[in-house]
Coordinates of C-alpha atoms and ligand atoms in Angstrom, one line a residue:
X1 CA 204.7 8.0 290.8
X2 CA 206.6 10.8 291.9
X3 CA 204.3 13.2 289.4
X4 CA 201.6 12.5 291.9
X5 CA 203.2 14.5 294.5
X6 CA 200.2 17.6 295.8
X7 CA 200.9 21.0 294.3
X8 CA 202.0 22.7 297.9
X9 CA 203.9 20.1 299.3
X10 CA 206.3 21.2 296.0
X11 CA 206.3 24.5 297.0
X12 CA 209.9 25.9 297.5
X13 CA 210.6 28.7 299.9
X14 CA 210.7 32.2 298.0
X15 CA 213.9 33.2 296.5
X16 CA 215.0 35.8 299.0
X17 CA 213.7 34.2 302.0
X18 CA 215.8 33.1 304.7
X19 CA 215.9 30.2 305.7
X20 CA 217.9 28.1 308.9
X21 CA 218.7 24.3 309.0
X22 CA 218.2 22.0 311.6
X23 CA 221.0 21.9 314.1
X24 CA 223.8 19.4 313.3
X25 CA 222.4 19.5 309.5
X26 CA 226.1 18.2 307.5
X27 CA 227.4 20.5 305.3
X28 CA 229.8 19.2 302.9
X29 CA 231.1 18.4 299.0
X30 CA 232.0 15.7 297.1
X31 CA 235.0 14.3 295.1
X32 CA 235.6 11.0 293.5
X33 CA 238.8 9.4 293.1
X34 CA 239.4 8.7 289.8
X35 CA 238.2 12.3 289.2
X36 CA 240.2 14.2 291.2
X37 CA 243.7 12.1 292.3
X38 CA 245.9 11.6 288.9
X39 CA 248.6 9.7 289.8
X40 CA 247.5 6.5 288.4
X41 CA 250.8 4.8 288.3
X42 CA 251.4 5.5 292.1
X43 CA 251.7 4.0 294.9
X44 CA 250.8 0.3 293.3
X45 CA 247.8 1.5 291.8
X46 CA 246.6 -0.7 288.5
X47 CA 244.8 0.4 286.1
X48 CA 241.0 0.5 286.7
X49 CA 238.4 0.3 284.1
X50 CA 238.7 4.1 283.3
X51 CA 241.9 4.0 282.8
X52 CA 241.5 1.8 280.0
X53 CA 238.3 3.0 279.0
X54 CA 240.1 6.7 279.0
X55 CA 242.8 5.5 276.7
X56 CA 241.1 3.7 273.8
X57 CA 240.7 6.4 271.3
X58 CA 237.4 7.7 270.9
X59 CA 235.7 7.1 274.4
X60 CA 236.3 10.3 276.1
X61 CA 235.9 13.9 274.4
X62 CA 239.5 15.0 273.4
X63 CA 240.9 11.6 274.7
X64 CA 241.0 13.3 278.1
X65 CA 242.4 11.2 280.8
X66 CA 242.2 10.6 285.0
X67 CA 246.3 10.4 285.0
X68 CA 246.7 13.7 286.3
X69 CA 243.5 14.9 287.1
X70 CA 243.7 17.6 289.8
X71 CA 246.9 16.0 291.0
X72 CA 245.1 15.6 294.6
X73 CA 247.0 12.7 295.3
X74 CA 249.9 15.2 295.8
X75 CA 248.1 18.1 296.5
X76 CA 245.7 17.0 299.0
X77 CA 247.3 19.3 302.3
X78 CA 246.6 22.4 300.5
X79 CA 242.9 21.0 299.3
X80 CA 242.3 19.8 303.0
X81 CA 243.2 23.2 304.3
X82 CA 240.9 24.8 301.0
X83 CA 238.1 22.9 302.9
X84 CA 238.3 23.8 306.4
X85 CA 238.7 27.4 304.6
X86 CA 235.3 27.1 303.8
X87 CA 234.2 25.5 306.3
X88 CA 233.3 22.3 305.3
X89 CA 231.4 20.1 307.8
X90 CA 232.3 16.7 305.9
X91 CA 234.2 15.8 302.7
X92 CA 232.8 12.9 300.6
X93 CA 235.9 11.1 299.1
X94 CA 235.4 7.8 296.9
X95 CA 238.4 5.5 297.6
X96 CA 240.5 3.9 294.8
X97 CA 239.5 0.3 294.2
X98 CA 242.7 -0.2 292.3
X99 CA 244.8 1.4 294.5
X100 CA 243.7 -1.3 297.7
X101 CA 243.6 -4.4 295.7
X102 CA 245.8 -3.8 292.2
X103 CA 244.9 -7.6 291.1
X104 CA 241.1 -7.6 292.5
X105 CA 242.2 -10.1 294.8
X106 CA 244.1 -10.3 298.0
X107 CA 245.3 -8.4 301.1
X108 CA 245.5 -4.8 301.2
X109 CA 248.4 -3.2 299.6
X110 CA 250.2 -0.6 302.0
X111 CA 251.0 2.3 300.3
X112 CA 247.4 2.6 299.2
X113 CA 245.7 2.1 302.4
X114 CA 248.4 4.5 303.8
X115 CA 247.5 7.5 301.3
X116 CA 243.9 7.2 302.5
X117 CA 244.6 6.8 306.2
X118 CA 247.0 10.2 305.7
X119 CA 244.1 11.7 303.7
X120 CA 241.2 10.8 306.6
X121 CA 243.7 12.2 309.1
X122 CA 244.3 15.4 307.6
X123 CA 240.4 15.6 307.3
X124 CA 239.8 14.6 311.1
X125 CA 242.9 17.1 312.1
X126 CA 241.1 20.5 310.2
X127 CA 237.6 19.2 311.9
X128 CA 236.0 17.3 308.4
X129 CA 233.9 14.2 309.0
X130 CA 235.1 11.8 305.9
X131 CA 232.6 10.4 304.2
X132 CA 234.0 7.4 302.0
X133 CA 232.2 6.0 298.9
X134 CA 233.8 2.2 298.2
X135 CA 232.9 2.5 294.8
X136 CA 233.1 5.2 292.8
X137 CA 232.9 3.2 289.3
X138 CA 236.4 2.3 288.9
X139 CA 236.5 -1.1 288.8
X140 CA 239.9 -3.0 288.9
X141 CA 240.3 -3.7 285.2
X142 CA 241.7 -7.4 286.3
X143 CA 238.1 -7.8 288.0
X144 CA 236.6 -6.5 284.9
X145 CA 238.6 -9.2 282.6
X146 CA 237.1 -11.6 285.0
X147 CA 233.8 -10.6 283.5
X148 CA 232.9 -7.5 285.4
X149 CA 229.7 -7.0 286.9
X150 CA 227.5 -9.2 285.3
X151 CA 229.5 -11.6 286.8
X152 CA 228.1 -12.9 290.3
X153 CA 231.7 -13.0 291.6
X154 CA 232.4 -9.4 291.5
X155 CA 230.1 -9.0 294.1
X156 CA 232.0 -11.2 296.5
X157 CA 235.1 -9.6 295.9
X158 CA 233.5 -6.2 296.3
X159 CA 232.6 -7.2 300.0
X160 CA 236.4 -8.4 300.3
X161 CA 237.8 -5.0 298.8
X162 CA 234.9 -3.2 301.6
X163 CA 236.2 -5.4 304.4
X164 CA 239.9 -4.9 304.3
X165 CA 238.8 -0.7 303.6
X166 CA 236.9 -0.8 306.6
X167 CA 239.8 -3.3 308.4
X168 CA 242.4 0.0 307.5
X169 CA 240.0 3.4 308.3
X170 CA 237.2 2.2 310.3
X171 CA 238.8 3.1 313.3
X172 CA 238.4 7.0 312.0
X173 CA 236.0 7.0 309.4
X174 CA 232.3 6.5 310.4
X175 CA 230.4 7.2 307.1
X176 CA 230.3 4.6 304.4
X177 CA 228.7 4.7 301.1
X178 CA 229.1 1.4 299.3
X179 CA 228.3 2.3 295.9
X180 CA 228.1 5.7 294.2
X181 CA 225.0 5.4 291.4
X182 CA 224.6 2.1 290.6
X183 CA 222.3 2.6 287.7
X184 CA 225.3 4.8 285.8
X185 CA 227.7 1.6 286.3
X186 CA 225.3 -1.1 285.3
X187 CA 223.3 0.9 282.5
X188 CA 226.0 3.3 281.0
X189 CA 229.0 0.9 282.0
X190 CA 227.1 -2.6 280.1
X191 CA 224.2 -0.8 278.1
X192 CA 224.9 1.9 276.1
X193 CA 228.7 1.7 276.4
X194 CA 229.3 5.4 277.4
X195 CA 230.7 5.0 280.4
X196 CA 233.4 2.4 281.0
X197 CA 234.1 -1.0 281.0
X198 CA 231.9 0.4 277.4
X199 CA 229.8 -3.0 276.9
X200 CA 226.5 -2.7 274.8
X201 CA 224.6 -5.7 276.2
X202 CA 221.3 -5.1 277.9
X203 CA 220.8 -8.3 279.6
X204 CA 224.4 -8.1 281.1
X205 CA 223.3 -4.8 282.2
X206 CA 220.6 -5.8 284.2
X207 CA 222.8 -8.5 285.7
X208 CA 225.3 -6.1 286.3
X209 CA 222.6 -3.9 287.9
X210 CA 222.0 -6.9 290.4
X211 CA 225.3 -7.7 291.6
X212 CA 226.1 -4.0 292.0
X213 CA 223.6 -4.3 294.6
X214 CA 224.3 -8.2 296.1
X215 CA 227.4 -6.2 296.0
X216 CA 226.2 -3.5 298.5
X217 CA 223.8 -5.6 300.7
X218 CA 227.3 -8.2 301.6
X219 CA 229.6 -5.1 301.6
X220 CA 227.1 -3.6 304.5
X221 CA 227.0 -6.8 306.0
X222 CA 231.0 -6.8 306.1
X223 CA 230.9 -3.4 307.5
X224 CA 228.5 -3.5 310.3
X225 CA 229.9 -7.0 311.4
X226 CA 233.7 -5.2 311.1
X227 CA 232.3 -1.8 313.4
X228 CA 229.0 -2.1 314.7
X229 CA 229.3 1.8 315.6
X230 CA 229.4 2.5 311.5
X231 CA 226.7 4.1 309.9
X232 CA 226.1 2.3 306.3
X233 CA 224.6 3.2 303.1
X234 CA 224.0 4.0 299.6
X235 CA 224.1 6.3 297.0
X236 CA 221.4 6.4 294.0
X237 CA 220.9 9.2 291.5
X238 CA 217.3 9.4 291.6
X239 CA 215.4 11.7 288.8
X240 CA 212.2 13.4 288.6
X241 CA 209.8 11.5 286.4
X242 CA 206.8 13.3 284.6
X243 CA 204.9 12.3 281.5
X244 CA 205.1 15.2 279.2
X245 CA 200.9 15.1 278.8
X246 CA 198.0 13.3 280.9
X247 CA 197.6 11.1 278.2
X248 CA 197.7 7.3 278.9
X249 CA 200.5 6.2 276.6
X250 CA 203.1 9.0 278.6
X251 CA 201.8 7.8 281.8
X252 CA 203.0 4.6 280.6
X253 CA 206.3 6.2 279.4
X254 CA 206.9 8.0 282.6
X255 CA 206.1 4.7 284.7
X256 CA 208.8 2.7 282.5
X257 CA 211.5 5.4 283.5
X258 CA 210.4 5.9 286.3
X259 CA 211.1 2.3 286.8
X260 CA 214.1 1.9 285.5
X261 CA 215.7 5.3 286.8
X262 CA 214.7 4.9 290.3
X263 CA 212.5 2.0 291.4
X264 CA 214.7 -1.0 290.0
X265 CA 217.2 0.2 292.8
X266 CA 214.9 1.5 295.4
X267 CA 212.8 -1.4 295.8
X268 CA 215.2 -4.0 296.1
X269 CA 217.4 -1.8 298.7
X270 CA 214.5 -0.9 300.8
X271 CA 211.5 -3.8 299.8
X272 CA 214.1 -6.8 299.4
X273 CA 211.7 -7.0 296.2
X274 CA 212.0 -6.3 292.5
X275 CA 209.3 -4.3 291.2
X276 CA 206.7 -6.9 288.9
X277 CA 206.5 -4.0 286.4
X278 CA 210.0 -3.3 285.6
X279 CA 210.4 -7.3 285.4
X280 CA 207.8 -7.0 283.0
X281 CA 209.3 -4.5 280.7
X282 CA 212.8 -6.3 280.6
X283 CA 211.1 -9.6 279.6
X284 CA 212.6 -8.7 276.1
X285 CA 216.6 -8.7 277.8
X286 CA 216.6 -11.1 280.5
X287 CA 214.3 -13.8 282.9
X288 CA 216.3 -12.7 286.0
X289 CA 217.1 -16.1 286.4
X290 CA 220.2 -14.3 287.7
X291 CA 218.8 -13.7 291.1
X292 CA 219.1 -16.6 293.5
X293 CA 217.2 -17.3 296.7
X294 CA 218.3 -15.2 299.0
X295 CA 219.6 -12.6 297.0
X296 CA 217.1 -10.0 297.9
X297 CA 217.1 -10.3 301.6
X298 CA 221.1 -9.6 301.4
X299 CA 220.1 -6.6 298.9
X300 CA 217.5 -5.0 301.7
X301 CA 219.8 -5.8 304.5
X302 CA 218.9 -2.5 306.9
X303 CA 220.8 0.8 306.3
X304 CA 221.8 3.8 308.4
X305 CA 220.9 5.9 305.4
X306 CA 219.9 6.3 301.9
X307 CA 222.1 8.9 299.7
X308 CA 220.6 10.8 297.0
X309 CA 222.3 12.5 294.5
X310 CA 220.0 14.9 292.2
X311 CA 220.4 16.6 289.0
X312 CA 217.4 17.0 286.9
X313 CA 213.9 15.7 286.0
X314 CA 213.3 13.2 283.4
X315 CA 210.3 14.5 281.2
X316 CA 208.9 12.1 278.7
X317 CA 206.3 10.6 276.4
X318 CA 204.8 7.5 274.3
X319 CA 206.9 6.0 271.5
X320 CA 205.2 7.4 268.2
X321 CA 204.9 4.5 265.3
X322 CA 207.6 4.7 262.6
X323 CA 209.6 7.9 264.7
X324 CA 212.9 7.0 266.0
X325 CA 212.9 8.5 269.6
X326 CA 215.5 11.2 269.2
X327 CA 219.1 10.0 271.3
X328 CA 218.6 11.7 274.9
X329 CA 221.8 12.5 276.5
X330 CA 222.2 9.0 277.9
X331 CA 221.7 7.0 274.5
X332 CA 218.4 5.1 274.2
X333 CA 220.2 1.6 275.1
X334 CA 220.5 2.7 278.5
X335 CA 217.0 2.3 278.7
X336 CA 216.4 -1.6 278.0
X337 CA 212.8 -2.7 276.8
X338 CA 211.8 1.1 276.8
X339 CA 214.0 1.9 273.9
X340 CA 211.1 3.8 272.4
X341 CA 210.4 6.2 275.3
X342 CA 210.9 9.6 273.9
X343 CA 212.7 12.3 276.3
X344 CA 211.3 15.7 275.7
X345 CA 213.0 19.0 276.4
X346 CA 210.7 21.5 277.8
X347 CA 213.0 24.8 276.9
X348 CA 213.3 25.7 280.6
X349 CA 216.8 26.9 282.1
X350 CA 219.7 24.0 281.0
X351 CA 223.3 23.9 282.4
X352 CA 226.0 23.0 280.1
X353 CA 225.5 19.5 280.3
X354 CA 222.3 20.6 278.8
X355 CA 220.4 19.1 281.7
X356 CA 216.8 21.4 282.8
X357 CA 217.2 23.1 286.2
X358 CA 214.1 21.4 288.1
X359 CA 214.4 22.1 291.8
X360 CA 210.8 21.5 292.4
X361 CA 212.1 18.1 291.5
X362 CA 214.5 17.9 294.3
X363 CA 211.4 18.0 296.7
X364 CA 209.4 15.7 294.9
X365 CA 211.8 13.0 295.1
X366 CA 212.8 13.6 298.8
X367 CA 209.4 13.7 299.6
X368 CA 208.4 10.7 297.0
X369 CA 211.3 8.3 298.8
X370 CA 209.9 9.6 302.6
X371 CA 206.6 8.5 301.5
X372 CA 206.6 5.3 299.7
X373 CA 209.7 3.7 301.6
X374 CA 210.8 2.6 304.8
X375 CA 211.7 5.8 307.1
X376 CA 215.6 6.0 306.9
X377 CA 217.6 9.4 307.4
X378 CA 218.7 11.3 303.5
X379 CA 221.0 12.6 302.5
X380 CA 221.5 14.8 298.9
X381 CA 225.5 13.1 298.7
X382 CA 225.4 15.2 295.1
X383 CA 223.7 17.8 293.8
X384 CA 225.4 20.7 291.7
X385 CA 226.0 21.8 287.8
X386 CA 228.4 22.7 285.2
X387 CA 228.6 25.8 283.8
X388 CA 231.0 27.4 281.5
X389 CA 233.2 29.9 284.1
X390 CA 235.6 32.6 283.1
X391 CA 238.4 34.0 285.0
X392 CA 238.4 37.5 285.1
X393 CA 241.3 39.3 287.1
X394 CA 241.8 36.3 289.2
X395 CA 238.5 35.4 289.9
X396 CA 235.3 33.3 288.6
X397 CA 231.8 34.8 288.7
X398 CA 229.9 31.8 288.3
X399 CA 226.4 33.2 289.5
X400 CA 224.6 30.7 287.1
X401 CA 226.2 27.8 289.3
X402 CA 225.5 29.6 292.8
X403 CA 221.8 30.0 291.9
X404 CA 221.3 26.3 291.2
X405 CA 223.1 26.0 294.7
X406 CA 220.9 28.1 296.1
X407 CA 217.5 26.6 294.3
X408 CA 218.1 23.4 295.4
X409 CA 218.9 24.5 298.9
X410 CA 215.6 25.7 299.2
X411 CA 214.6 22.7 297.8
X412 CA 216.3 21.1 300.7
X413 CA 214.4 23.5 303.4
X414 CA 210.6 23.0 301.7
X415 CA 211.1 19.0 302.1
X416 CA 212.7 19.6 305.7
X417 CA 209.4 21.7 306.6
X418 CA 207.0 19.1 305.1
X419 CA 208.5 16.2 307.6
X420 CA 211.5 14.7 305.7
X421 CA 214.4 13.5 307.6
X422 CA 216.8 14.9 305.3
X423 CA 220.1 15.3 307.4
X424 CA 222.5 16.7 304.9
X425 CA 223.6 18.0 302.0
X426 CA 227.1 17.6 299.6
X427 CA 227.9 20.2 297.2
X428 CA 228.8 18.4 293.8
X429 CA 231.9 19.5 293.4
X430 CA 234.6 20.8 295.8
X431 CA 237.1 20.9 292.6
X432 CA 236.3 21.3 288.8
X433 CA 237.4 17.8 287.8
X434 CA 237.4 14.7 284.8
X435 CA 233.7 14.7 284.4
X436 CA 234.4 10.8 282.5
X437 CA 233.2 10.9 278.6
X438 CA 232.9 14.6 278.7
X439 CA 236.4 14.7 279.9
X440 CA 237.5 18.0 281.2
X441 CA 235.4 20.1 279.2
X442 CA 232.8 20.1 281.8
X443 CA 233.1 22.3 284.9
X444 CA 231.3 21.4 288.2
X445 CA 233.5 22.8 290.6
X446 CA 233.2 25.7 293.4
X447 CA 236.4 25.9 293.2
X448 CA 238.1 26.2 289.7
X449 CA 241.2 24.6 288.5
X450 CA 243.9 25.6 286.3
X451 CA 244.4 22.2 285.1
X452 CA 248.4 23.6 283.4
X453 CA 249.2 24.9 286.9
X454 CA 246.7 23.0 289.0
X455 CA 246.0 26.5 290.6
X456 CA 242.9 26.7 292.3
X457 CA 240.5 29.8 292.6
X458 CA 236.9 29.8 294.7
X459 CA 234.2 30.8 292.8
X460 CA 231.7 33.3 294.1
X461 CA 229.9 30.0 294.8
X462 CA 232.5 28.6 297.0
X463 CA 232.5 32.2 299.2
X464 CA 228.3 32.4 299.3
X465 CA 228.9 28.5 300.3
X466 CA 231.0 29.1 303.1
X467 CA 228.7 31.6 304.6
X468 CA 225.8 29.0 304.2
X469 CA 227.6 26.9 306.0
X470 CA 228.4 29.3 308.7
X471 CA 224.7 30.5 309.4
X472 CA 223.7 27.3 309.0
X473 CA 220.9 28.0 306.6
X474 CA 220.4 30.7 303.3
X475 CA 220.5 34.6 304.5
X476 CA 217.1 36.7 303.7
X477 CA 218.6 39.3 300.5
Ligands
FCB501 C1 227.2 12.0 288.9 C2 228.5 11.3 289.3 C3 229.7 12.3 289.6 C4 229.7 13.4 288.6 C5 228.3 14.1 288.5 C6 228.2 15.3 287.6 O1 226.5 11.1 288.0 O2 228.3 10.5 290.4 O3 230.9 11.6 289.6 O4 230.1 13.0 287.4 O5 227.4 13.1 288.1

């Protein structure tokens, strides 16, 4: 259990302290596509699943919608050049199912492939490494009529969509993440409905949790076959698990989350197993007579890396009889056969997505996944937080969002110094952007956006960022 982790090896370098990275340690930040591109109906883009999840009144706060975005499809040159302004290392960009295979089926269409080839060039010609996610949760809605991802299928065609990607950019893009957080598209996508396609059915999200990653393991095995000089992996939001008290029933509480957060992903990526305890609690929702032989040795096929993206710590406790856990900010059915957990709230630091500040956390998990799995480089391919920003003469003050930054940073350097391979780090997010049910009320951005006249501003964070990135590590105050 990641709770288990020794006192020191926790310890985070004093604020104030400096603090310098290993050489070649990536800087960069993170976008996804449906988040940031607009232009929906461009280019022979169909509509994905959060297109049509976007538009059914009700779904998203204010009926926001991805059709505009931060108009990046257009405005990409000037973001590029924003980037090498700051002097980004690497740029993690999620490429548009939809706009590479509008039916879910077929050959590559053109003018998609083309915006992302001009897109990686434009990257590779200011000095950015891309980094491309494959899947960045918007499923091609015709894929999704098909029965989505608790249909075994998807999974196939996922490995045809990463082929024919790979086919197009492999020839100037090293870096691929096949999935972005599989446990938000199986568990908020199928379970409790938040996110799109917006299915309630916990056994279909547990499916969909296993082809998501049968998914990955024949998408990796596309890719390395395609360009055997291709580094390969995948992207998990792991959490922080602690039982709120030593007592035995939020031991068991933090084991079941704990289970279903991070090890139903972790263990069959690197163990080729599912963990016997988590097949346990789910007894209630499914037999996994979903899995076939074989399944799990395509799930563990080796990786280059593992992606982590980090947030916040789960703290909870032991259903009480006749008490209806109170919703968390993922809805209870997210959670299937530990609907009774209770999430507690501590009353340290939130942001606004009201999620505790917990970089302590950060070095627990790094440290948790270097210890109890396979040695394999990390990365943090997300980490950041949304606060409310205000432009005053022309520029944002966001100090709140600069010290998570920084926090986790030294996160980063305390599980560095204790022996883990971590080899990089993405800023969550370059651009303020469609932050999906919360719409665009939620700012994540080091650099804001005007979303009437798509202006952008850095933040203070953006600046402080740049010169982290230029010393190569944080600067003693
Ligand atoms: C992660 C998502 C990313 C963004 C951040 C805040 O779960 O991968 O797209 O929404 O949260």
């Amino acid at each position: 259990m990641s709770n288990s982790a020794s006192p020191q090896s926790t310890q985070l370098l004093e604020e104030g302290e400096g603090a310098t990275f290993p050489p070649g340690f990536v800087w960069g930040a993170a976008t996804a596509a449906y988040q940031i591109e607009g232009a929906v109906h461009e280019g022979g883009r169909s509509a994905s699943i959060w297109d049509t999840f976007s538009h059914t009144p009700g779904r998203v706060l204010h009926g926001h919608t991805g059709d505009v975005a931060c108009d990046h499809y257009h405005r990409y040159p000037d973001d590029v050049k924003l980037m090498a302004e700051l002097g980004l290392k690497a740029y993690r960009l999620s490429v548009a199912w939809p706009r590479i295979q509008p039916d879910g089926h077929g050959p590559g269409n053109q003018a998609g492939l083309d915006f992302y080839r001009r897109l990686t060039d434009e990257l590779l010609e200011h000095g950015i490494e891309p980094w491309i996610t494959l899947y960045h949760w918007d499923l091609p809605q015709a894929i999704e009529d098909a029965g989505g991802w608790p249909n075994r299928d998807t999974a196939a065609r996922f490995a045809e969509y990463a082929e024919l990607t790979v086919a197009a950019l492999g020839d100037r893009v090293r870096h691929w993440i096949t999935l972005n957080e599989p446990w938000c598209s199986a568990f908020l996508g199928y379970g409790s409905g938040v996110h799109a396609p917006g299915r309630t059915n916990p056994g279909e999200a547990v499916r969909a949790a296993h082809h998501l990653m049968l998914g990955h393991g024949l998408a990796t095995r596309a890719i390395q076959a395609a360009r055997p000089d291709a580094e390969v992996g995948v992207t998990l939001n792991l959490y922080a698990v602690s039982p709120q008290t030593s007592s035995a029933g939020d031991a068991d509480a933090a084991r079941r989350i704990d289970g279903l957060a991070n090890r139903i992903f972790l263990d069959p990526v690197l163990r080729g197993s599912y963990p016997a305890d988590v097949v346990a609690d789910l007894a209630p929702v499914t037999d996994f007579g979903h899995v076939q032989d074989g399944d799990l040795e395509i799930v563990s096929t080796p990786m280059s890396f593992l992606g982590i993206n980090y947030y916040s710590r789960h703290v909870v406790a032991a259903p009480v009889e006749g008490v209806e856990p109170e919703p968390y900010w993922r809805a209870q059915s997210s959670w299937p056969g530990s609907e009774q957990v209770r999430f507690v709230t501590r009353g340290v630091p939130v942001t606004d997505m009201n999620w505790e500040i917990d970089a302590p956390g950060l070095v627990e998990t790094l440290e948790r996944v270097h210890r109890e799995y396979p040695d394999l480089p990390l990365y943090i391919t997300e980490n950041g937080s949304a606060f409310v920003d205000e432009v005053v003469d022309g520029r944002v003050d966001d100090a709140d969002r600069l010290g998570y930054f920084d926090a986790h940073l030294r996160a980063c350097h305390s599980a560095i110094a204790s022996g883990v391979p971590l080899r990089g780090y993405f800023a969550w997010s370059l651009l303020d952007n469609y932050e999906w049910a919360w719409g665009y009320t939620k700012r994540f951005g080091m650099v804001y956006v005007d979303y009437d006249s798509q202006r952008r501003i850095p933040k203070s964070s953006a600046r402080w960022y740049a010169d982290v990135i230029r010393r190569n590590g944080l600067a003693a105050q």
